[in-house]
Amino acid sequence: MYEWDFSILWAYRWLFLDGVIMTVSLTVAVVLGGLAVGLVAAMGMLSGSRVLKAGSLAFTELFRCTPILVQLIWCYYALPILTGIELSPITASILALSCYGGSFYSEIIRGGIVSIEDGQREAGLALGMTPALAMRRIVLPQALRRMVPALMNQSILQFKNTSLVSVLAVPDLVYQGQIAAHDSFRPLETYTAVAVAYLAILLPLTLFVRHQDAKFGGAR
Amino acid sequence: MNRAMIEIQGLRKSFGTLEVLRNINFSVAQGGVVALIGPSGSGKSTLLRCMNLLVTPDSGRISVGDMEFDFGSRSPRPRTRALAAFRARTGMVFQSFNLFGHLTVLGNVMEAPLRVRRMPAGAARDLAMAQLSKVGLADRADQMPHTLSGGQKQRVAIARALAMEPQVMLFDEATSALDPELVGEVLATMRALATAGMTMVIVTHEIAFAREVADRIVFMRDGLVVEDGPARDVIDNPQQEATRSFLSHFHATPA
Ligand SMILES: Nc1ncnc2c1ncn2[C@@H]1O[C@H](COP(=O)(O)OP(=O)(O)OP(=O)(O)O)[C@@H](O)[C@H]1O
Ligand SMILES: [Mg+2]
């Protein structure tokens, strides 16, 4: 019978804290980056231009249909060779995860926008708004409300996907866990603690989303 | 004779192979009220939507006030900004109200003065409240649209269009989506506007209202203007067989 001893983890508390900070900061970056990428791709798909449409579609499918782990490694090792621009592991991670998340966000955003009746946009245009203003002030705010649950879900995936950046030696929670495990020879306690840390951060968030969903979803 | 506020010449529009408007010509004098009637699918909505360029005509010329657009193979497509400026001067009221669901009643009416005319917030609010008072809904300013009745929604939509201080108002079956008992309040609002001298084009199936409020009636069928004359003459004594046959459906059931 294995004897659990979580007290050994106390020695690594600062290591874990650094990991949590890195993971949370990365998540903030790749959620914002992913939303920006997704918004641009969604606008491209909805635009009248055939070139923009095809470009956005190609981008979305490329990142949706390849594994994120491959994208991370490719961004770090292959991209600098092709472009001649050195990328730090963190930059490469943010780039890959933003594009990966963006390819999913874009579908959510596009779906949210087309779910708003065309009469809303037309009423805006009829008042003298430019198409861009009608999109920004009339369509997007209403679409966003409908998108919130799906966007939150995707952001939760973004959060968990940051755990893959340890392959590029980015010192996130998982990477720090690996160090602690090697150092202490206590992988069971260490990885249990890592899992609990992810759960402790995410659970309040998902409960909050459920609560909001029940509150606003019922009002419609 | 007043000068023409709206002038339409040689207007054509097809959707694919379907010719929806075939050489439409007519004008509306300043302060004039024209009712556009005709069977379903005759192109009334398309014509109205061409008048504020929500639909781009294939060819022809449209002028409203001092703004004019030419369409055709040789004319360049109007720029986005020019289109927006044109639409800002032509108010449009839709059958389905199309109130902005995320804004309060006041927010709906203020939005365009604030964002399009770039008025300061205080002035936009005053203007919006004045327009809401005009349609009798100042006390509903802070409500959300979904809490209003259909008739109230449509009156807010009218106030919203009026807040841009348009030169003309276009109504596309403004009362068709309303329960019968709510039609009256919207028609009363439109009547008051007409009396106040607004230039209006009204697509409607309310023949009695058209006869009373409009000074001219344009009857359309299959994308053509079939008959165009003083309201009472066209309703009481139609010259064309098509007009007679269309109006007979309405006389059969007393208004
Ligand atoms: N965007 C569009 N694309 C294709 N066809 C269209 C479009 N808009 C209108 N049409 C067609 O053009 C014809 C005229 O439509 P329109 O809406 O102008 O008629 P209407 O006189 O307003 O009819 P109703 O009284 O039913 O509102 C119809 O056959 C309609 O199906
Ligand atoms: Mg119609």
Coordinates of C-alpha atoms and ligand atoms in Angstrom, one line a residue:
Chain A
M1 CA 0.0 0.0 0.0
Y2 CA 1.4 3.4 -1.0
E3 CA 1.9 5.8 1.8
W4 CA 0.7 9.3 0.8
D5 CA 2.7 12.2 2.2
F6 CA 1.6 15.5 0.9
S7 CA 3.7 17.4 3.4
I8 CA 6.8 17.1 1.1
L9 CA 5.0 19.5 -1.3
W10 CA 5.4 22.4 1.1
A11 CA 9.0 22.7 0.1
Y12 CA 7.9 23.4 -3.5
R13 CA 5.2 25.9 -2.8
W14 CA 7.0 28.8 -4.5
L15 CA 7.7 26.7 -7.5
F16 CA 4.0 25.8 -7.7
L17 CA 3.0 29.4 -7.2
D18 CA 5.2 30.5 -10.1
G19 CA 3.6 27.8 -12.2
V20 CA 0.1 29.0 -11.3
I21 CA 1.0 32.6 -12.2
M22 CA 2.5 31.5 -15.5
T23 CA -0.5 29.3 -16.3
V24 CA -3.1 32.0 -15.5
S25 CA -1.1 34.7 -17.4
L26 CA -0.8 32.5 -20.4
T27 CA -4.5 31.8 -20.3
V28 CA -5.4 35.5 -20.2
A29 CA -3.1 36.0 -23.2
V30 CA -4.4 33.1 -25.3
V31 CA -8.0 33.9 -24.5
L32 CA -7.6 37.5 -25.5
G33 CA -5.4 36.5 -28.5
G34 CA -7.8 33.8 -29.5
L35 CA -10.8 36.1 -29.3
A36 CA -9.0 38.7 -31.5
V37 CA -8.0 36.0 -34.0
G38 CA -11.5 34.5 -33.9
L39 CA -13.2 37.9 -34.4
V40 CA -11.0 38.7 -37.4
A41 CA -11.6 35.2 -38.9
A42 CA -15.4 35.4 -38.3
M43 CA -15.5 38.9 -40.0
G44 CA -13.6 37.4 -42.9
M45 CA -16.0 34.6 -43.3
L46 CA -18.9 36.9 -43.2
S47 CA -17.4 39.5 -45.5
G48 CA -18.5 39.9 -49.1
S49 CA -15.0 39.3 -50.4
R50 CA -14.4 35.8 -51.8
V51 CA -10.7 36.1 -51.1
L52 CA -11.2 37.0 -47.4
K53 CA -13.8 34.2 -47.1
A54 CA -11.5 31.6 -48.5
G55 CA -8.6 32.8 -46.4
S56 CA -10.5 32.7 -43.2
L57 CA -11.9 29.3 -43.9
A58 CA -8.5 27.9 -44.8
F59 CA -7.0 29.4 -41.6
T60 CA -9.8 28.1 -39.4
E61 CA -9.7 24.5 -40.8
L62 CA -5.9 24.4 -40.7
F63 CA -5.8 25.1 -37.0
R64 CA -9.0 23.2 -36.2
C65 CA -7.9 20.0 -37.9
T66 CA -4.3 19.7 -36.6
P67 CA -3.4 18.8 -33.1
I68 CA -2.4 21.7 -30.8
L69 CA 0.7 19.8 -29.7
V70 CA 1.9 19.6 -33.3
Q71 CA 1.2 23.3 -33.7
L72 CA 3.1 24.2 -30.6
I73 CA 6.2 22.3 -31.7
W74 CA 5.9 23.5 -35.3
C75 CA 5.6 27.2 -34.2
Y76 CA 8.6 26.9 -32.0
Y77 CA 11.0 24.9 -34.2
A78 CA 9.8 25.2 -37.8
L79 CA 8.4 28.7 -38.0
P80 CA 11.6 30.5 -37.1
I81 CA 13.5 28.6 -39.8
L82 CA 10.9 29.6 -42.4
T83 CA 10.6 33.2 -41.4
G84 CA 14.0 33.9 -39.9
I85 CA 12.4 35.3 -36.8
E86 CA 13.5 33.8 -33.4
L87 CA 10.5 33.1 -31.2
S88 CA 10.8 32.6 -27.4
P89 CA 9.0 29.5 -26.1
I90 CA 6.4 31.8 -24.5
T91 CA 5.8 33.8 -27.7
A92 CA 5.5 30.6 -29.8
S93 CA 3.1 29.2 -27.2
I94 CA 0.9 32.3 -27.2
L95 CA 0.9 32.4 -31.0
A96 CA 0.0 28.7 -31.5
L97 CA -2.7 28.7 -28.7
S98 CA -4.2 31.9 -29.9
C99 CA -4.5 30.6 -33.5
Y100 CA -5.8 27.2 -32.3
G101 CA -8.4 28.8 -29.9
G102 CA -9.2 31.5 -32.6
S103 CA -10.2 28.8 -35.0
F104 CA -12.8 27.6 -32.6
Y105 CA -13.8 31.0 -31.4
S106 CA -14.4 32.1 -35.0
E107 CA -17.1 29.5 -35.5
I108 CA -18.8 30.6 -32.3
I109 CA -18.6 34.2 -33.2
R110 CA -19.8 33.7 -36.8
G111 CA -22.7 31.6 -35.5
G112 CA -23.6 34.2 -33.0
I113 CA -23.6 37.0 -35.6
V114 CA -25.7 35.1 -38.1
S115 CA -28.2 34.2 -35.4
I116 CA -29.2 37.9 -35.1
E117 CA -32.1 38.7 -37.4
D118 CA -31.0 40.7 -40.4
G119 CA -33.7 43.3 -39.5
Q120 CA -31.4 44.5 -36.7
R121 CA -28.6 45.3 -39.1
E122 CA -31.0 46.8 -41.6
A123 CA -32.6 49.1 -39.0
G124 CA -29.1 50.3 -38.2
L125 CA -28.3 51.0 -41.8
A126 CA -31.7 52.7 -42.4
L127 CA -30.8 55.1 -39.6
G128 CA -27.6 56.1 -41.5
M129 CA -25.1 53.8 -39.8
T130 CA -22.3 52.4 -41.8
P131 CA -22.2 48.6 -42.0
A132 CA -19.2 48.6 -39.6
L133 CA -21.0 50.8 -37.1
A134 CA -24.1 48.7 -37.3
M135 CA -22.0 45.6 -36.7
R136 CA -20.2 47.2 -33.7
R137 CA -23.1 48.9 -32.0
I138 CA -26.2 46.8 -32.9
V139 CA -25.3 43.3 -34.0
L140 CA -22.2 42.4 -32.0
P141 CA -23.5 43.4 -28.6
Q142 CA -26.6 41.2 -29.1
A143 CA -24.6 38.4 -30.6
L144 CA -22.1 38.4 -27.8
R145 CA -24.8 37.8 -25.2
R146 CA -25.9 34.6 -27.0
M147 CA -22.2 33.6 -27.4
V148 CA -21.2 33.9 -23.8
P149 CA -21.8 30.2 -22.7
A150 CA -20.0 28.8 -25.8
L151 CA -17.1 31.4 -25.5
M152 CA -16.7 30.5 -21.8
N153 CA -16.5 26.8 -22.7
Q154 CA -13.9 27.4 -25.3
S155 CA -11.9 29.6 -22.8
I156 CA -12.0 26.7 -20.3
L157 CA -10.4 24.5 -23.0
Q158 CA -7.9 27.3 -23.7
F159 CA -7.0 27.2 -20.0
K160 CA -6.4 23.5 -19.9
N161 CA -4.6 23.5 -23.2
T162 CA -1.9 25.8 -21.8
S163 CA -0.8 22.6 -19.9
L164 CA 0.8 21.6 -23.2
V165 CA 3.3 24.4 -23.3
S166 CA 5.5 22.4 -20.9
V167 CA 6.8 20.6 -24.0
L168 CA 8.5 23.9 -25.0
A169 CA 9.9 24.2 -21.4
V170 CA 7.6 27.1 -20.6
P171 CA 7.5 27.0 -16.8
D172 CA 3.8 26.6 -16.3
L173 CA 2.1 24.6 -13.6
V174 CA 2.7 21.2 -15.3
Y175 CA 6.3 22.0 -16.0
Q176 CA 6.9 23.1 -12.4
G177 CA 5.2 19.9 -11.3
Q178 CA 7.5 17.8 -13.4
I179 CA 10.5 19.5 -11.8
A180 CA 9.1 19.0 -8.3
A181 CA 8.3 15.3 -9.1
H182 CA 11.8 14.6 -10.4
D183 CA 13.3 16.4 -7.4
S184 CA 11.2 14.8 -4.7
F185 CA 10.7 11.4 -6.2
R186 CA 7.0 11.9 -5.3
P187 CA 5.2 12.0 -8.6
L188 CA 1.9 10.8 -7.2
E189 CA 1.6 13.6 -4.7
T190 CA 2.9 16.2 -7.1
Y191 CA 0.6 15.4 -10.0
T192 CA -2.3 15.1 -7.7
A193 CA -1.6 18.5 -6.4
V194 CA -1.3 19.9 -10.0
A195 CA -4.6 18.4 -10.9
V196 CA -6.2 19.8 -7.8
A197 CA -4.8 23.2 -8.6
Y198 CA -6.4 23.2 -12.1
L199 CA -9.7 22.1 -10.5
A200 CA -9.5 24.7 -7.9
I201 CA -9.1 27.4 -10.4
L202 CA -11.7 26.1 -12.9
L203 CA -14.5 24.9 -10.7
P204 CA -15.5 28.3 -9.4
L205 CA -15.5 29.6 -13.0
T206 CA -17.7 26.9 -14.4
L207 CA -20.1 27.2 -11.5
F208 CA -20.3 30.9 -12.2
V209 CA -21.0 30.3 -15.9
R210 CA -23.7 27.8 -15.0
H211 CA -25.3 30.3 -12.6
Q212 CA -25.2 33.1 -15.3
D213 CA -26.6 30.7 -17.8
A214 CA -29.5 29.8 -15.6
K215 CA -30.1 33.4 -14.8
F216 CA -30.0 34.8 -18.4
G217 CA -30.9 31.7 -20.4
G218 CA -34.2 31.5 -18.6
A219 CA -35.1 35.1 -19.2
R220 CA -35.1 34.6 -23.0
Chain B
M1 CA -47.0 72.9 -57.3
N2 CA -44.3 72.1 -54.7
R3 CA -40.9 71.0 -55.9
A4 CA -40.4 67.2 -55.8
M5 CA -38.9 65.8 -52.6
I6 CA -38.6 62.3 -54.0
E7 CA -38.0 61.6 -57.7
I8 CA -37.6 58.2 -59.2
Q9 CA -36.8 57.7 -62.9
G10 CA -36.5 54.5 -64.8
L11 CA -35.9 52.3 -61.8
R12 CA -35.2 48.6 -62.5
K13 CA -34.3 45.8 -60.2
S14 CA -34.0 42.0 -60.8
F15 CA -33.3 39.3 -58.3
G16 CA -31.6 36.7 -60.5
T17 CA -33.9 36.1 -63.5
L18 CA -36.9 37.6 -61.6
E19 CA -37.7 41.1 -62.7
V20 CA -39.2 42.7 -59.6
L21 CA -39.2 46.4 -60.7
R22 CA -39.6 47.3 -64.4
N23 CA -39.1 50.9 -65.2
I24 CA -40.7 52.7 -62.2
N25 CA -41.2 56.4 -62.5
F26 CA -42.8 58.6 -59.9
S27 CA -42.3 61.6 -57.7
V28 CA -43.6 62.9 -54.4
A29 CA -43.9 66.6 -53.7
Q30 CA -42.6 68.1 -50.6
G31 CA -45.0 67.4 -47.8
G32 CA -46.8 64.9 -50.1
V33 CA -48.2 61.6 -48.8
V34 CA -48.2 58.7 -51.3
A35 CA -49.8 55.3 -50.5
L36 CA -48.3 52.4 -52.4
I37 CA -50.7 49.6 -52.8
G38 CA -50.8 46.4 -54.8
P39 CA -51.0 42.6 -54.6
S40 CA -48.4 40.5 -52.7
G41 CA -45.2 40.2 -54.7
S42 CA -45.8 43.2 -56.9
G43 CA -42.6 44.8 -55.7
K44 CA -43.8 47.4 -53.2
S45 CA -41.3 46.5 -50.5
T46 CA -38.5 46.3 -53.0
L47 CA -39.4 49.8 -54.4
L48 CA -39.4 51.2 -50.9
R49 CA -36.1 49.5 -50.0
C50 CA -34.6 50.9 -53.2
M51 CA -35.7 54.4 -52.0
N52 CA -33.3 54.3 -49.1
L53 CA -30.9 52.0 -50.9
L54 CA -31.2 49.0 -48.6
V55 CA -31.6 47.4 -52.0
T56 CA -29.3 48.6 -54.8
P57 CA -31.2 49.2 -58.0
D58 CA -29.9 47.8 -61.3
S59 CA -30.5 51.0 -63.1
G60 CA -32.4 54.3 -62.9
R61 CA -32.1 57.4 -60.8
I62 CA -33.3 58.2 -57.3
S63 CA -33.2 61.6 -55.7
V64 CA -34.4 62.6 -52.3
G65 CA -34.1 66.2 -51.3
D66 CA -30.8 67.5 -52.6
M67 CA -29.2 64.0 -52.8
E68 CA -29.2 62.1 -56.0
F69 CA -27.9 58.7 -57.1
D70 CA -27.6 57.2 -60.6
F71 CA -27.4 53.5 -61.1
G72 CA -26.4 51.6 -64.1
S73 CA -23.4 50.0 -65.8
R74 CA -21.6 53.3 -66.3
S75 CA -22.2 54.8 -62.8
P76 CA -19.8 53.7 -60.1
R77 CA -21.4 52.0 -57.1
P78 CA -22.0 54.6 -54.3
R79 CA -19.5 54.7 -51.6
T80 CA -20.3 53.4 -48.1
R81 CA -20.2 56.8 -46.6
A82 CA -22.4 58.4 -49.2
L83 CA -25.0 55.6 -48.8
A84 CA -25.0 56.1 -45.0
A85 CA -25.4 59.8 -45.4
F86 CA -28.3 59.3 -47.8
R87 CA -30.0 56.8 -45.5
A88 CA -29.6 59.1 -42.5
R89 CA -32.0 61.5 -44.3
T90 CA -34.6 58.9 -45.2
G91 CA -36.5 57.4 -42.2
M92 CA -37.7 53.9 -42.6
V93 CA -40.3 52.0 -40.5
F94 CA -40.4 48.2 -40.9
Q95 CA -43.3 45.8 -40.6
S96 CA -41.4 43.9 -37.9
F97 CA -40.4 47.0 -35.9
N98 CA -36.7 45.9 -35.6
L99 CA -36.2 47.6 -32.3
F100 CA -32.7 47.1 -31.0
G101 CA -33.2 44.4 -28.4
H102 CA -30.2 45.2 -26.2
L103 CA -31.1 48.9 -25.7
T104 CA -33.9 50.6 -23.7
V105 CA -36.6 52.5 -25.5
L106 CA -34.6 55.7 -24.9
G107 CA -31.4 54.0 -26.0
N108 CA -33.1 52.9 -29.3
V109 CA -34.1 56.5 -30.1
M110 CA -30.8 58.1 -29.0
E111 CA -28.5 55.7 -30.7
A112 CA -28.4 57.2 -34.1
P113 CA -28.4 60.8 -33.1
L114 CA -25.5 59.9 -30.8
R115 CA -23.4 57.7 -33.1
V116 CA -24.5 59.0 -36.6
R117 CA -25.2 62.7 -36.0
R118 CA -22.6 62.7 -33.2
M119 CA -24.7 64.9 -31.0
P120 CA -23.6 65.4 -27.4
A121 CA -25.3 62.9 -25.0
G122 CA -27.5 65.6 -23.3
A123 CA -28.8 67.0 -26.6
A124 CA -29.4 63.5 -28.0
R125 CA -31.4 62.6 -24.9
D126 CA -33.5 65.7 -25.1
L127 CA -34.2 65.1 -28.8
A128 CA -35.1 61.5 -28.1
M129 CA -37.4 62.4 -25.2
A130 CA -39.1 65.0 -27.4
Q131 CA -39.7 62.4 -30.1
L132 CA -41.0 59.8 -27.6
S133 CA -43.4 62.4 -26.2
K134 CA -44.6 63.0 -29.8
V135 CA -45.6 59.3 -30.1
G136 CA -47.0 59.3 -26.5
L137 CA -44.3 57.0 -25.0
A138 CA -42.1 59.3 -22.9
D139 CA -43.1 57.4 -19.8
R140 CA -41.7 54.2 -21.3
A141 CA -38.3 55.6 -21.9
D142 CA -36.5 53.2 -19.5
Q143 CA -38.3 50.0 -20.5
M144 CA -36.8 47.3 -22.7
P145 CA -38.5 46.8 -26.0
H146 CA -39.7 43.2 -25.3
T147 CA -41.9 44.6 -22.5
L148 CA -43.9 46.8 -24.9
S149 CA -47.0 45.9 -26.9
G150 CA -46.7 45.7 -30.7
G151 CA -48.3 49.1 -31.2
Q152 CA -46.0 50.7 -28.7
K153 CA -43.0 49.0 -30.4
Q154 CA -44.0 50.5 -33.7
R155 CA -44.4 53.9 -32.2
V156 CA -41.0 53.7 -30.7
A157 CA -39.7 52.7 -34.1
I158 CA -41.3 55.8 -35.6
A159 CA -39.8 58.0 -32.9
R160 CA -36.4 56.4 -33.6
A161 CA -36.6 57.2 -37.3
L162 CA -37.8 60.8 -36.5
A163 CA -34.9 61.4 -34.2
M164 CA -32.7 61.6 -37.3
E165 CA -34.9 64.4 -38.5
P166 CA -35.3 62.8 -41.9
Q167 CA -36.6 64.6 -45.0
V168 CA -38.9 61.8 -45.9
M169 CA -40.4 58.8 -44.0
L170 CA -41.0 55.4 -45.6
F171 CA -43.4 52.9 -44.1
D172 CA -43.4 49.3 -45.1
E173 CA -46.7 47.7 -43.9
A174 CA -46.2 49.4 -40.5
T175 CA -49.4 47.9 -39.1
S176 CA -49.5 44.5 -40.7
A177 CA -47.8 42.7 -37.8
L178 CA -50.2 44.2 -35.2
D179 CA -53.2 42.8 -33.5
P180 CA -56.3 44.6 -34.9
E181 CA -57.0 46.6 -31.8
L182 CA -53.4 48.1 -31.9
V183 CA -53.5 49.2 -35.5
G184 CA -55.4 52.4 -34.6
E185 CA -52.7 54.0 -32.4
V186 CA -50.0 53.5 -35.0
L187 CA -52.2 54.9 -37.8
A188 CA -53.0 57.9 -35.6
T189 CA -49.3 58.5 -35.2
M190 CA -48.8 58.3 -38.9
R191 CA -51.7 60.6 -39.5
A192 CA -50.3 63.2 -37.2
L193 CA -47.0 63.1 -39.0
A194 CA -48.7 63.6 -42.4
T195 CA -50.7 66.5 -41.0
A196 CA -47.4 68.1 -39.7
G197 CA -46.2 68.2 -43.3
M198 CA -43.8 65.2 -43.4
T199 CA -43.2 63.8 -46.9
M200 CA -44.3 60.1 -46.7
V201 CA -44.4 57.0 -48.8
I202 CA -46.6 54.4 -47.2
V203 CA -46.9 50.7 -48.3
T204 CA -50.2 49.6 -46.8
H205 CA -53.1 47.2 -47.0
E206 CA -55.2 49.7 -45.0
I207 CA -57.2 51.0 -47.9
A208 CA -59.5 53.2 -45.9
F209 CA -56.5 54.8 -44.2
A210 CA -54.8 55.3 -47.5
R211 CA -57.8 57.0 -48.9
E212 CA -58.1 59.3 -45.9
V213 CA -54.5 60.2 -45.3
A214 CA -52.7 59.9 -48.6
D215 CA -53.1 62.6 -51.3
R216 CA -52.0 60.2 -54.0
I217 CA -52.2 56.5 -54.5
V218 CA -49.8 54.5 -56.6
F219 CA -51.1 51.0 -57.6
M220 CA -48.4 48.5 -58.5
R221 CA -48.6 45.1 -60.1
D222 CA -45.8 42.8 -61.4
G223 CA -43.2 45.5 -60.9
L224 CA -45.0 48.2 -62.8
V225 CA -47.0 51.3 -61.8
V226 CA -50.4 50.5 -63.1
E227 CA -52.3 53.5 -61.8
D228 CA -51.2 56.7 -60.1
G229 CA -53.7 59.4 -59.1
P230 CA -55.4 61.4 -56.4
A231 CA -56.3 59.0 -53.5
R232 CA -60.1 59.3 -53.6
D233 CA -60.3 59.0 -57.4
V234 CA -58.1 55.8 -57.5
I235 CA -60.0 54.2 -54.6
D236 CA -63.5 55.3 -55.5
N237 CA -63.2 55.2 -59.3
P238 CA -60.3 53.1 -60.5
Q239 CA -59.5 53.5 -64.2
Q240 CA -57.6 50.2 -64.6
E241 CA -59.2 46.7 -64.5
A242 CA -56.2 45.5 -62.4
T243 CA -56.8 48.2 -59.8
R244 CA -60.6 47.5 -59.8
S245 CA -60.0 43.8 -59.3
F246 CA -57.5 44.4 -56.5
L247 CA -59.7 46.9 -54.6
S248 CA -62.7 44.6 -54.9
H249 CA -61.1 42.3 -52.3
F250 CA -61.2 45.2 -49.8
H251 CA -64.7 46.5 -50.6
A252 CA -66.1 43.0 -50.1
T253 CA -65.1 43.2 -46.4
P254 CA -66.3 46.5 -44.9
A255 CA -63.4 48.3 -43.2
Ligands
LIG1 N1 -33.7 39.7 -51.6 C1 -34.5 39.1 -52.5 N2 -34.0 38.0 -53.2 C2 -34.8 37.4 -54.1 N3 -36.0 37.7 -54.4 C3 -36.6 38.7 -53.7 C4 -35.8 39.5 -52.7 N4 -36.6 40.4 -52.2 C5 -37.8 40.3 -52.8 N5 -37.8 39.3 -53.7 C6 -38.9 38.8 -54.6 O1 -39.3 40.0 -55.3 C7 -40.8 40.0 -55.5 C8 -41.3 41.2 -55.0 O2 -41.1 41.3 -53.5 P1 -41.6 42.5 -52.6 O3 -41.3 42.1 -51.3 O4 -41.1 43.7 -53.2 O5 -43.2 42.4 -52.8 P2 -44.3 43.2 -52.0 O6 -45.1 43.9 -53.1 O7 -43.7 44.0 -50.9 O8 -45.2 42.0 -51.5 P3 -45.9 41.9 -50.0 O9 -47.2 42.6 -50.1 O10 -46.1 40.4 -49.9 O11 -45.0 42.4 -49.0 C9 -41.2 38.7 -54.8 O12 -41.5 37.7 -55.7 C10 -40.1 38.3 -53.8 O13 -40.1 36.9 -53.7
MG2 MG -43.7 43.9 -48.8

